[in-house]
Structures are given as C-alpha cells and as structure tokens.
Coordinates of C-alpha atoms in Angstrom, one line a residue:
M63 CA 78.2 94.3 109.7
S64 CA 80.0 96.2 112.5
E65 CA 79.9 99.9 112.9
E66 CA 83.7 100.3 112.4
T67 CA 84.8 99.7 108.9
Q68 CA 88.1 100.3 107.2
S69 CA 88.5 101.4 103.6
V70 CA 90.8 99.7 101.2
S71 CA 91.8 101.5 98.0
A72 CA 89.6 101.0 94.9
E73 CA 92.5 99.3 93.2
T74 CA 92.9 96.8 96.1
A75 CA 89.1 96.1 96.2
L76 CA 89.1 95.4 92.4
R77 CA 92.1 93.2 92.6
V78 CA 90.6 91.2 95.6
V79 CA 87.3 90.6 93.9
A80 CA 88.7 89.8 90.5
D81 CA 89.0 86.1 91.4
P82 CA 85.7 84.1 91.6
C83 CA 87.0 82.0 94.5
R84 CA 87.9 85.1 96.5
R85 CA 84.4 86.5 95.7
S86 CA 82.9 83.3 97.2
I87 CA 85.1 83.5 100.2
L88 CA 84.3 87.2 100.9
S89 CA 80.5 86.6 100.3
Q90 CA 80.5 83.8 102.8
L91 CA 82.5 85.7 105.4
I92 CA 80.3 88.9 105.0
D93 CA 77.1 86.9 105.3
S94 CA 78.3 84.6 108.2
E95 CA 76.7 84.9 111.6
E96 CA 80.1 83.8 113.0
V97 CA 82.8 86.3 113.8
V98 CA 85.5 83.7 113.4
V99 CA 85.1 81.0 110.7
P100 CA 87.1 77.8 110.7
M101 CA 88.8 77.3 107.3
K102 CA 87.2 73.8 106.8
T103 CA 83.7 75.3 107.3
L104 CA 84.5 78.0 104.8
V105 CA 85.8 75.6 102.2
D106 CA 82.7 73.4 102.7
R107 CA 80.5 76.4 102.1
I108 CA 82.3 77.6 98.9
A109 CA 82.9 74.2 97.3
P110 CA 79.6 74.1 95.4
E111 CA 80.3 77.6 93.9
N112 CA 83.8 76.6 92.8
P113 CA 83.7 73.5 90.8
P114 CA 87.0 71.8 89.8
P115 CA 88.3 72.4 86.3
E116 CA 88.0 68.7 85.7
A117 CA 86.0 66.1 87.6
T118 CA 88.1 64.7 90.5
G119 CA 87.3 63.0 93.7
A120 CA 89.9 65.3 95.5
H121 CA 88.1 68.5 94.8
A122 CA 87.6 69.5 98.5
T123 CA 91.3 68.8 99.2
S124 CA 92.4 70.8 96.2
L125 CA 90.2 73.7 97.1
L126 CA 91.4 73.6 100.7
I127 CA 95.0 73.8 99.5
D128 CA 94.2 76.7 97.1
V129 CA 92.3 78.6 99.8
H130 CA 95.0 78.0 102.4
H131 CA 98.0 78.8 100.2
I132 CA 96.7 81.3 97.7
H133 CA 93.4 83.0 98.5
L134 CA 93.5 83.6 102.2
P135 CA 97.1 85.0 102.1
K136 CA 96.1 87.4 99.4
L137 CA 93.0 88.5 101.3
A138 CA 95.1 88.9 104.5
A139 CA 97.8 90.9 102.5
A140 CA 95.0 93.3 101.4
N141 CA 94.0 93.7 105.0
V142 CA 90.4 92.5 104.5
I143 CA 90.7 89.4 106.7
E144 CA 92.7 88.2 109.6
Y145 CA 93.9 84.7 108.9
D146 CA 95.5 82.5 111.5
P147 CA 97.1 79.6 109.6
R148 CA 98.0 77.7 112.8
A149 CA 94.4 77.8 114.2
K150 CA 93.0 77.7 110.6
T151 CA 90.5 80.5 111.3
I152 CA 89.4 83.5 109.4
R153 CA 87.9 86.8 110.6
Y154 CA 86.5 89.3 108.1
T155 CA 87.5 92.9 108.6
P156 CA 84.4 94.9 107.5
D157 CA 85.1 97.3 104.6
E158 CA 82.3 99.3 103.0
R159 CA 84.2 100.0 99.7
L160 CA 85.1 96.3 99.3
E161 CA 81.5 95.3 99.9
R162 CA 80.2 97.8 97.4
V163 CA 82.6 96.6 94.7
L164 CA 81.8 92.9 95.5
R165 CA 78.1 93.6 95.2
F166 CA 78.6 95.4 91.9
V167 CA 80.7 92.6 90.5
T168 CA 78.4 89.8 91.6
E169 CA 75.2 91.5 90.7
E170 CA 76.1 93.3 87.5
L171 CA 79.0 91.3 85.9
E172 CA 78.3 87.6 86.7

C-alpha cells in the first residue's frame, strides 16, 4: 500500500463493500503487485469467487459485462479506483478506511 491514502466516508465504504463482487474486486486490487490491472486479468482472478446464479458456459463473459458496466463504474464513482474503459485498465486508489471496512466485512461477516 502507498504512503498516501485518501479517506472515503464511512457510508461510501459500506455501500461499496456491500456487494460480494465488489469485495472480490477490491481484495484483488489491494493485494495485487501490479499498479494497473487489466480488466480481463481482474475478471479471471475473481471468477472463482463469484459463481454464476445458474450453471452456464458464458459465466466469464457475463461476469466481464457486469464488472465493466456495473461494478467498476460504481467503484470509480466512489473514488476508490481509476477506471479507463477504453484501455480496460483499473488502478486502485489506496484508502485506509475502505480497507478496514473491507477487512471487517470479509473476516467477521462472511
């Protein structure tokens, strides 16, 4: 984690980590050695943690669409990532409060 961190509001942090897919995304970005993560790489990493509601062969494609159109825009709107939809890359913006809330939710509530 970088020395400079921002601080989102507690409400924003709770809203962001409320969704299991966004928790997976954030965990992968926080733990990644890479500063900028390609969206395809991210989706490949979170797919095992986010099984489809029903068995389909198009799970990765469906997850990719959800990540691109729903989850990454919500994370970007909360200012916890920088998402470049043209380059399909994501950069996590370190945030101590968000990371504490994420740790609590994943360790205590899952």
